[in-house]
Coordinates of C-alpha atoms and ligand atoms in Angstrom, one line a residue:
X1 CA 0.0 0.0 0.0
X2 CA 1.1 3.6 -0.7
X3 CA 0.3 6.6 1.2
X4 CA 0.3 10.2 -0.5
X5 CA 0.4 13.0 1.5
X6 CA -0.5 16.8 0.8
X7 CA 0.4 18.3 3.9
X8 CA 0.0 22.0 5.1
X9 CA 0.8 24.4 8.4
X10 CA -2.3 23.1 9.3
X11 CA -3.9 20.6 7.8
X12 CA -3.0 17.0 6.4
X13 CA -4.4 15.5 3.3
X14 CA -4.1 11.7 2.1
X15 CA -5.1 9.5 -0.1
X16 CA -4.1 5.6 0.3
X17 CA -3.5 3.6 -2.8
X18 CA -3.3 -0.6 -3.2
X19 CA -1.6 -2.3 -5.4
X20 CA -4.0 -4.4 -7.4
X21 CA -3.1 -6.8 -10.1
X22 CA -0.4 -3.6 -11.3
X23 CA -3.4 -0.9 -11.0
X24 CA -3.2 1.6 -8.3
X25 CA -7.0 1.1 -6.5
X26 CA -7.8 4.0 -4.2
X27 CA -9.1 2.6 -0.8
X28 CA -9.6 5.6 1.6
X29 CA -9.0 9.3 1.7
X30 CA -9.4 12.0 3.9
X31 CA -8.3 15.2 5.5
X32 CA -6.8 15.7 9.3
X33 CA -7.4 19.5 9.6
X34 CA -6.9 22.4 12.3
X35 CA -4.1 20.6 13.6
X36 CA -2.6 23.2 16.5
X37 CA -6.2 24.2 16.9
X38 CA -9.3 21.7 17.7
X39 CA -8.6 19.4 15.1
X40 CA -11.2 17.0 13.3
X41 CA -10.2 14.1 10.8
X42 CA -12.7 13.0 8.0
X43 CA -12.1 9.7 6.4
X44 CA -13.8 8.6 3.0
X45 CA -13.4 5.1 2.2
X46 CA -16.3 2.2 0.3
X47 CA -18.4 5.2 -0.1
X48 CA -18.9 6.4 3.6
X49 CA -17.7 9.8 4.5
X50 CA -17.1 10.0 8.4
X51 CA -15.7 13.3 10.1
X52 CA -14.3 13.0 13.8
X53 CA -13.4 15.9 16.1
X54 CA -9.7 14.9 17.7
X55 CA -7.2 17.2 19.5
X56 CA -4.3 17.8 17.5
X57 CA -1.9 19.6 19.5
X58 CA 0.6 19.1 16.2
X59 CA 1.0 16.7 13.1
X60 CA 2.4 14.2 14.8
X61 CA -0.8 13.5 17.1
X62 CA -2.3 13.9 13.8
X63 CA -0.3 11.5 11.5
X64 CA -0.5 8.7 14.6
X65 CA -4.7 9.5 14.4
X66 CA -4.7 8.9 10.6
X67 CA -3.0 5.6 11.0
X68 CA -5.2 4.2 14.3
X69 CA -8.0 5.1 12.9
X70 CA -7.5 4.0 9.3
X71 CA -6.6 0.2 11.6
X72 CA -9.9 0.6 13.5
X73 CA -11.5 1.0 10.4
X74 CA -9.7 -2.2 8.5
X75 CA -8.4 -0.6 6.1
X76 CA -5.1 -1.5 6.8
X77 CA -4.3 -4.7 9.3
X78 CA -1.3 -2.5 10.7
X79 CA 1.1 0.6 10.0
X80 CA 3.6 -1.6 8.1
X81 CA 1.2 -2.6 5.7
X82 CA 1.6 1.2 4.3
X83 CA 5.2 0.1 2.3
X84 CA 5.7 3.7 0.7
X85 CA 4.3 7.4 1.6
X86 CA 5.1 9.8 -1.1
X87 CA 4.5 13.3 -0.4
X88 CA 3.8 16.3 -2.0
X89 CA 6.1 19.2 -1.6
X90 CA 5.9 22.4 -3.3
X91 CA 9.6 23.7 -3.5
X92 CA 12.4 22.1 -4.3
X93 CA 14.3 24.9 -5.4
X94 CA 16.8 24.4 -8.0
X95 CA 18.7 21.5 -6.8
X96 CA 15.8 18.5 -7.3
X97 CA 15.1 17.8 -10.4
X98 CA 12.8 14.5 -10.2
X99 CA 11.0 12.8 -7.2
X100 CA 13.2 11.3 -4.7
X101 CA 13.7 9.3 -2.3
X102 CA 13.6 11.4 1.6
X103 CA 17.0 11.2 3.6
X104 CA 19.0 14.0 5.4
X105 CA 20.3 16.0 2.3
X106 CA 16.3 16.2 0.9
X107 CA 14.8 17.3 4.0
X108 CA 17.5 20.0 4.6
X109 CA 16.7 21.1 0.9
X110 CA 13.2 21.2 1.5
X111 CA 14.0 23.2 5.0
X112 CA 16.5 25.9 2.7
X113 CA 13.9 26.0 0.4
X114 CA 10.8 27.2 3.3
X115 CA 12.5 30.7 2.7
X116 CA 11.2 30.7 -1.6
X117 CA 7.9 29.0 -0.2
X118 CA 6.8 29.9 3.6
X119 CA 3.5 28.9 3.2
X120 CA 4.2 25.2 1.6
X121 CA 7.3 23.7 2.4
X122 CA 7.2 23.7 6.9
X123 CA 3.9 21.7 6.5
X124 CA 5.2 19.3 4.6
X125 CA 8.8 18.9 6.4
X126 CA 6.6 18.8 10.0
X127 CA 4.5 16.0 8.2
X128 CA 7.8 14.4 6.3
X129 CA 9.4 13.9 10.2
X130 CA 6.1 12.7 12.1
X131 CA 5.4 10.2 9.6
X132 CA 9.0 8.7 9.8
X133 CA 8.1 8.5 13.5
X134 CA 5.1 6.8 13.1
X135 CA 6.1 4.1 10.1
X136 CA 9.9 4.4 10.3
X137 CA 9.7 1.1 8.0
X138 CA 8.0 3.0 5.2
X139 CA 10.2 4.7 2.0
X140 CA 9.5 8.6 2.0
X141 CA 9.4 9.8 -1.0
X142 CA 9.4 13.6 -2.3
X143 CA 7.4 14.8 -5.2
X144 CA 8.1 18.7 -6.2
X145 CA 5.9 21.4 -7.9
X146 CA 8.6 23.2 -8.9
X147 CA 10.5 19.9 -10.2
X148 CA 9.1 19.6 -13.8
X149 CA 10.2 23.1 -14.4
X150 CA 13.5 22.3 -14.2
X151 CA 14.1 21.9 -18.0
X152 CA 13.0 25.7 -18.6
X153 CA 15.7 27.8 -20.2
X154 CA 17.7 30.1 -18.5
X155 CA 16.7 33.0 -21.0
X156 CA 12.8 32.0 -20.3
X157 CA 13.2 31.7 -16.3
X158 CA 15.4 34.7 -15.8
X159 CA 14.0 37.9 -14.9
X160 CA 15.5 41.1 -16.7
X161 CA 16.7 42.7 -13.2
X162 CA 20.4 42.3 -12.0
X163 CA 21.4 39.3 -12.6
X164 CA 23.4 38.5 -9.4
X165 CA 19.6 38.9 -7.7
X166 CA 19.6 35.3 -9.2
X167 CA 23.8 34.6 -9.0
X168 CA 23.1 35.4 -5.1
X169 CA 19.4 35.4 -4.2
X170 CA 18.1 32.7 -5.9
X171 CA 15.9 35.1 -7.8
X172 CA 14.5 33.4 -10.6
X173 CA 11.5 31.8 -12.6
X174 CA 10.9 27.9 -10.3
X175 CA 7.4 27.2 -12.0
X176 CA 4.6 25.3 -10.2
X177 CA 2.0 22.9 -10.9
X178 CA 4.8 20.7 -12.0
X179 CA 3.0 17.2 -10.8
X180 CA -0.2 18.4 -12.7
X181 CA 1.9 19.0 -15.9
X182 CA 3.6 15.8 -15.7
X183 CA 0.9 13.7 -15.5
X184 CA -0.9 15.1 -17.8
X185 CA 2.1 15.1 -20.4
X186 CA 2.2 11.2 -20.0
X187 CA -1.7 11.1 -20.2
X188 CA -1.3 13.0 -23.6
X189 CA 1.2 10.2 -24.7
X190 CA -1.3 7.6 -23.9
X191 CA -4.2 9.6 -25.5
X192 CA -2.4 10.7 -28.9
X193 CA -0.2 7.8 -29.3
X194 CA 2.8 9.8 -29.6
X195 CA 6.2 9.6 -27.8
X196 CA 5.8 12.1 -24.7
X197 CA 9.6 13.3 -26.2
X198 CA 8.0 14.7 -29.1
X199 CA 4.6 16.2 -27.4
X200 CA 4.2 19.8 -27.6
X201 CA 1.3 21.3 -25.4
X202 CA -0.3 24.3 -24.0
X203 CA -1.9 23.3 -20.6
X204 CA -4.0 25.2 -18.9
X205 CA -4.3 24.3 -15.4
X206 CA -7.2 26.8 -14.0
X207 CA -7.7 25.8 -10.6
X208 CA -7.8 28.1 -7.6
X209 CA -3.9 28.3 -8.3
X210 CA -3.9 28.4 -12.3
X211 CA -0.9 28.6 -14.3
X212 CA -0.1 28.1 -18.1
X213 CA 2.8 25.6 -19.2
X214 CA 4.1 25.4 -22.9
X215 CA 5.6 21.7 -22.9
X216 CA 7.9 21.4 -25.5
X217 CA 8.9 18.0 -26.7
X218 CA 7.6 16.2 -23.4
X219 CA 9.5 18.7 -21.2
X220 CA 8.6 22.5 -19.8
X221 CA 9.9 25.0 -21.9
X222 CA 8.3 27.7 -19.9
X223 CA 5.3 28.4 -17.4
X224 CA 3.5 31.5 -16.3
X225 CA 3.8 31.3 -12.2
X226 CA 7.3 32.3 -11.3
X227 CA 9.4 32.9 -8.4
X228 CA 6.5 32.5 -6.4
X229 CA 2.7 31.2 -7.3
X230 CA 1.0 34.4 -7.2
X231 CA 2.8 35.2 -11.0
X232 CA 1.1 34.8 -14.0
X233 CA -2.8 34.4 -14.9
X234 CA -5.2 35.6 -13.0
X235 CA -7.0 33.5 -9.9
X236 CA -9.4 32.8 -7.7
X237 CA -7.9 35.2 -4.8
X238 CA -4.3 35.9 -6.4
X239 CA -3.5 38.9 -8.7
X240 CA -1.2 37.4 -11.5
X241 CA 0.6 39.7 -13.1
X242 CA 0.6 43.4 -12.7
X243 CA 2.9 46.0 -12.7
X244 CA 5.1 46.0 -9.2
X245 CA 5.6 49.1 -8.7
X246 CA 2.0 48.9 -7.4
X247 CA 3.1 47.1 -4.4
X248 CA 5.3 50.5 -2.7
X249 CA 2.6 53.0 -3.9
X250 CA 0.1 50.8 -2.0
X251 CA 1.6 50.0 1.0
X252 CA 1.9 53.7 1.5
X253 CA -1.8 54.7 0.7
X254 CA -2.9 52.0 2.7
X255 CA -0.2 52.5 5.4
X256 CA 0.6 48.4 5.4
X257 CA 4.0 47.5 5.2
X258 CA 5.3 44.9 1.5
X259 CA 4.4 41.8 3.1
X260 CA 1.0 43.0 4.1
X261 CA 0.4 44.2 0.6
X262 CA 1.8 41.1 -0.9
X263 CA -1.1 39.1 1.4
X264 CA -4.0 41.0 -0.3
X265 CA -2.2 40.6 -3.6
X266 CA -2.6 36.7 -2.4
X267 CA -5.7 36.2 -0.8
X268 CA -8.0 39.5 -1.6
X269 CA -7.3 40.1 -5.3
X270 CA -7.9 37.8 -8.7
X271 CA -11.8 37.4 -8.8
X272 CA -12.3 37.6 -5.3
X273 CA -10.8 41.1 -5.9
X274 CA -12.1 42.9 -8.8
X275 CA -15.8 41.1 -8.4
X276 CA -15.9 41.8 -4.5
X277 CA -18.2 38.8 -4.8
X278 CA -16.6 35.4 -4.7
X279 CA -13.0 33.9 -5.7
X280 CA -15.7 30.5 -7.1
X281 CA -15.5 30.5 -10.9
X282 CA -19.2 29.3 -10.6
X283 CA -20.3 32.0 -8.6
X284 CA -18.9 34.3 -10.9
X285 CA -20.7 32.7 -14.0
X286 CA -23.8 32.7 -12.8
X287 CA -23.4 36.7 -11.9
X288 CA -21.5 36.8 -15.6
X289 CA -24.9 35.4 -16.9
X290 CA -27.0 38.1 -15.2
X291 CA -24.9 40.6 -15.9
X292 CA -24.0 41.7 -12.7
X293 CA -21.2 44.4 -13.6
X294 CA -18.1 43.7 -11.1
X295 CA -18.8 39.6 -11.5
X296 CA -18.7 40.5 -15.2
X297 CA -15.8 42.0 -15.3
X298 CA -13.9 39.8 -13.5
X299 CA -14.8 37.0 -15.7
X300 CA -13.6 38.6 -18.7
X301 CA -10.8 40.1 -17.4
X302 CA -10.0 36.2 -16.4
X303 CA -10.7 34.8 -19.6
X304 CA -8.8 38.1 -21.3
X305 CA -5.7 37.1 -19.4
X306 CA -5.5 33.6 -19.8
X307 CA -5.8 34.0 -23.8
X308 CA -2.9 36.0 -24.0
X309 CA -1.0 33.7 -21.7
X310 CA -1.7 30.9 -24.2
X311 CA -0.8 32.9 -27.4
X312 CA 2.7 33.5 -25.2
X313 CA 3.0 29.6 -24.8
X314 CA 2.3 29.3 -28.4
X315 CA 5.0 31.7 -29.3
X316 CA 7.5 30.5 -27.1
X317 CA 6.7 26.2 -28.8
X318 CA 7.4 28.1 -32.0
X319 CA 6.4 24.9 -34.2
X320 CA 3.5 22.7 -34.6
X321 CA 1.4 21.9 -31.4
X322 CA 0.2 18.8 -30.7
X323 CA -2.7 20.5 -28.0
X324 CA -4.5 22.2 -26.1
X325 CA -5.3 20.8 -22.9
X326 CA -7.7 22.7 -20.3
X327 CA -7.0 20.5 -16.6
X328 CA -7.8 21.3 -13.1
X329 CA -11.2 22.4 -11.2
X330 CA -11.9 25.4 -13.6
X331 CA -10.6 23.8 -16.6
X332 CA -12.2 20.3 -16.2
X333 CA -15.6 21.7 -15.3
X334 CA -16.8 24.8 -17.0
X335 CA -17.6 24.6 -20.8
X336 CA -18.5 28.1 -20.5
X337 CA -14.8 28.9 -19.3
X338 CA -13.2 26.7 -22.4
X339 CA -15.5 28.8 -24.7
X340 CA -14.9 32.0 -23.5
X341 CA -11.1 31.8 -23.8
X342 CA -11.4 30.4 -27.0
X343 CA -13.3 33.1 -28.3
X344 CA -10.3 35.5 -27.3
X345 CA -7.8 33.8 -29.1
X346 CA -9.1 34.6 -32.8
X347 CA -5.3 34.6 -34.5
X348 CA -4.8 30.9 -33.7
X349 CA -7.5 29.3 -35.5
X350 CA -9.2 27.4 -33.2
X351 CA -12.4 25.6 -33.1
X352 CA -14.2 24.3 -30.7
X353 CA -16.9 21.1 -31.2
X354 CA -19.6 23.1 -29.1
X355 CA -22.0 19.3 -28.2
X356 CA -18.2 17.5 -26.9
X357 CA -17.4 20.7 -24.9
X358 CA -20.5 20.3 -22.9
X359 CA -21.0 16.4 -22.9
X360 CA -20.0 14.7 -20.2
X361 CA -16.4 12.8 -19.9
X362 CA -14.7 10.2 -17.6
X363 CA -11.1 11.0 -17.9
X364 CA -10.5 12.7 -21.1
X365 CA -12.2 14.2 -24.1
X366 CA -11.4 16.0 -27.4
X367 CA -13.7 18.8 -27.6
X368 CA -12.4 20.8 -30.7
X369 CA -13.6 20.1 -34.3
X370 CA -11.4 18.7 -36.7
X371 CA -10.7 22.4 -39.0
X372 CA -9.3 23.2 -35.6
X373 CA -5.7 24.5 -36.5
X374 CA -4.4 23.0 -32.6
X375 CA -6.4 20.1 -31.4
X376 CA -8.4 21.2 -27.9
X377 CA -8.5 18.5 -25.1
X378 CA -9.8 18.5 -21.3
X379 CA -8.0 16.1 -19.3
X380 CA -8.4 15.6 -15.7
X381 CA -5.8 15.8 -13.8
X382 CA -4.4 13.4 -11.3
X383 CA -1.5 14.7 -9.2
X384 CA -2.1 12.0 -6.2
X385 CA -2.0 9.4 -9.2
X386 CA 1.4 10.6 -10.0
X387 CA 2.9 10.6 -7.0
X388 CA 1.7 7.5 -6.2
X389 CA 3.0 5.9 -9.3
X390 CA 6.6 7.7 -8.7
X391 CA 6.8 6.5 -5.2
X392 CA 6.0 2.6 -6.6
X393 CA 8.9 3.3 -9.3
X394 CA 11.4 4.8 -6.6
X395 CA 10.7 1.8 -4.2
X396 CA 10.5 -1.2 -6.8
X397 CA 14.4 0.7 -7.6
X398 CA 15.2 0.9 -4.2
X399 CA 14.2 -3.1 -3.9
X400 CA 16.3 -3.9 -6.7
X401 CA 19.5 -2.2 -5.8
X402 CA 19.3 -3.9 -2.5
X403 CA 18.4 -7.4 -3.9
X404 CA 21.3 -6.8 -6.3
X405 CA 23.7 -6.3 -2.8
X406 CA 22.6 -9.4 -1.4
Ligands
ADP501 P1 -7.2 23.9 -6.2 O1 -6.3 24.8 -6.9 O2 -7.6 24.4 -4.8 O3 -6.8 22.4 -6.2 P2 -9.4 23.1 -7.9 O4 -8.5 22.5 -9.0 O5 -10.2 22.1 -7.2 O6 -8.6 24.0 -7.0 O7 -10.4 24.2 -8.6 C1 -11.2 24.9 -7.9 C2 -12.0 25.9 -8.8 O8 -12.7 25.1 -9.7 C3 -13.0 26.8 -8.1 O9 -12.9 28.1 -8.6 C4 -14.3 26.2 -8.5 O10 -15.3 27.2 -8.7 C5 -14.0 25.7 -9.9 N1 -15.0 24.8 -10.4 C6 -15.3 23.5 -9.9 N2 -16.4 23.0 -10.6 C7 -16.7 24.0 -11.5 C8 -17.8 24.1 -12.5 N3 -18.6 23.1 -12.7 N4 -17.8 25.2 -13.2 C9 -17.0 26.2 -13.0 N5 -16.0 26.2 -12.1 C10 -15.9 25.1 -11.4

């Protein structure tokens, strides 16, 4: 069995995966949540949700609840039976390059790396350490956002401001979304038949978080988050893009120092901002269909933004693209989302087949016609999938090298 952990400053979320017959089968997941406060765990496993209030003083009370109650509940006879636990870690600055498997030298990469990512990377070293407390057996494994990106050229991921900013302060373009991209770069292989080396894709992953990637032959050539995840297209609470100087000349009207600024640029702006509404794409939709004006405008604004992002992408593959692929909550779910930016992007030559853009799908369907110059594709993402699947590789390795010792 394999164990994927999301894990945050105060909440832990996992999924467990068994082996069966060489498919990954999901058997429970859940969410252990204001840990340091009052602390509940939910657990949803053969179709029963159940929630539980616990006191979680910190993650390790939380990670040893997870694992007693996932026993009392039989889904596991005991803690060894949970062989690998691959977790989720958002920055792994420039020195990891591909999942791994956790020792000393990882964890104090991920602990440098808590000053690029403050938000991200303590939760998931706090849940890294109690785990190995509670299965010490298990392999650990590390899965990185900011991995994937890794392939991006140094002219795409620098940022024209002095360069020993990057020489000395790490300044620089990491990317995120990187477990989304890669899975859904192998699922494009599968789906098109085509060596993932010689893929090129736009994806669009429009969650909360969205982000644009231009993958180019199977790797990422470029992305539109950056040093941090508030860069790029516009989101649910984040700003994206704008112009920085914005940042000084606020903090002084509103008498609120960078970092304050850069919180409401994080959590008060994208279409919670400019709607004063919501930061839910459906909520906004249904306002965009009344025509409520601020809703309204921060749906096109959205959809304005992401269009130009993906003629960027397109500019920066530079030769024949093999497609467009719309991923995450946003982009999985709203036809009227995938229409919109289509509409905006009238120099690419796209065309959408309006009945598969709103029929139903399981895991994947091509929703452009065929006089579409770029072939349009929603794919649903699966980044628990793909850490599970890494974590199986790195192990089954790990078991080899030491059967080829003995
Ligand atoms: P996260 O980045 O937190 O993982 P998700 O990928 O789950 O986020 O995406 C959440 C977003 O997806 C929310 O803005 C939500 O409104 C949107 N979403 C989910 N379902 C739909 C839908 N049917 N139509 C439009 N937006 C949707």
């Amino acid at each position: 069995m394999v164990l994927v952990v999301n894990s945050g400053s105060s909440s832990i979320k996992f999924r467990l995966y068994k082996v069966v017959q060489g498919h990954l089968e999901i058997i429970a997941e859940g969410i252990a949540e204001r840990i340091g406060l009052d602390g509940s765990l939910t657990i949803k496993a053969n179709g029963i949700k159940d929630t539980w209030q616990h006191d979680f003083p910190n993650h390790l009370r939380a990670v040893e609840t997870i694992i007693a109650s996932l026993q009392n509940l039989q889904l596991i006879n005991k803690p060894t039976d949970i062989e690998g636990i691959g977790f989720r870690v958002v920055h792994g600055t420039n020195k990891i390059t591909k999942p791994i498997i956790i020792d000393q030298e990882t964890k104090m990469i991920i602990k440098e790396a808590a000053k690029l990512a403050p938000l991200h990377n303590p939760g998931a070293l706090i849940a890294i350490e109690a785990f190995e407390k509670v299965i010490p057996q298990a392999t650990l494994v590390a899965q990185f956002d900011t991995a994937f990106h890794q392939t991006i050229p140094e002219v795409n991921f620098i940022y024209p401001v002095p360069y020993e900013w990057y020489q000395n302060h790490q300044v620089r373009k990491y990317g995120f979304h990187g477990i989304s991209y890669q899975f859904i770069t192998q699922k494009m292989a599968e789906i098109t038949g085509k060596a993932s080396h010689k893929l090129n894709l736009i994806v669009c992953h429009l969650g909360n978080g969205a982000s644009v990637a231009a993958i180019k032959k199977g790797v990422s050539f470029d992305t539109t988050m950056g040093f941090t995840p508030l860069a790029g297209l516009m989101m649910g609470t984040r700003s994206g893009n704008i112009d920085p100087s914005i940042l000084a000349y606020m903090g002084k009207e509103l008498n609120l120092n960078l970092d304050e600024v850069t919180d409401l640029l994080n959590k008060k702006s994208g279409l919670l901002g400019l709607s004063q509404f919501s930061s839910d794409m459906r909520d906004i939709e249904n306002e965009w269909k009344k025509g409520t004006k601020l809703p309204s405008l921060a749906y096109e604004k959205y959809v304005q933004i992401a269009a130009d992002f993906i003629v960027t992408m397109a500019n920066r593959i530079g030769e024949p693209i093999d497609a467009l692929v719309f991923t995450a909550g946003i982009g999985e779910n709203s036809p009227l989302i995938r229409q919109s930016i289509i509409m905006n992007l009238p120099l690419l030559n796209l065309v959408l087949d309006n009945n598969a853009n709103h029929e139903k799908y399981q895991e994947w369907s091509k929703i452009s016609a065929p006089t579409s110059k770029i072939p349009i594709y929603v794919v649903r993402t699966n980044e628990e999938l793909m850490i599970a699947q890494e974590t199986i590789k790195l192990m089954t390795s790990q078991n080899k090298k030491l059967n080829n010792l003995v």
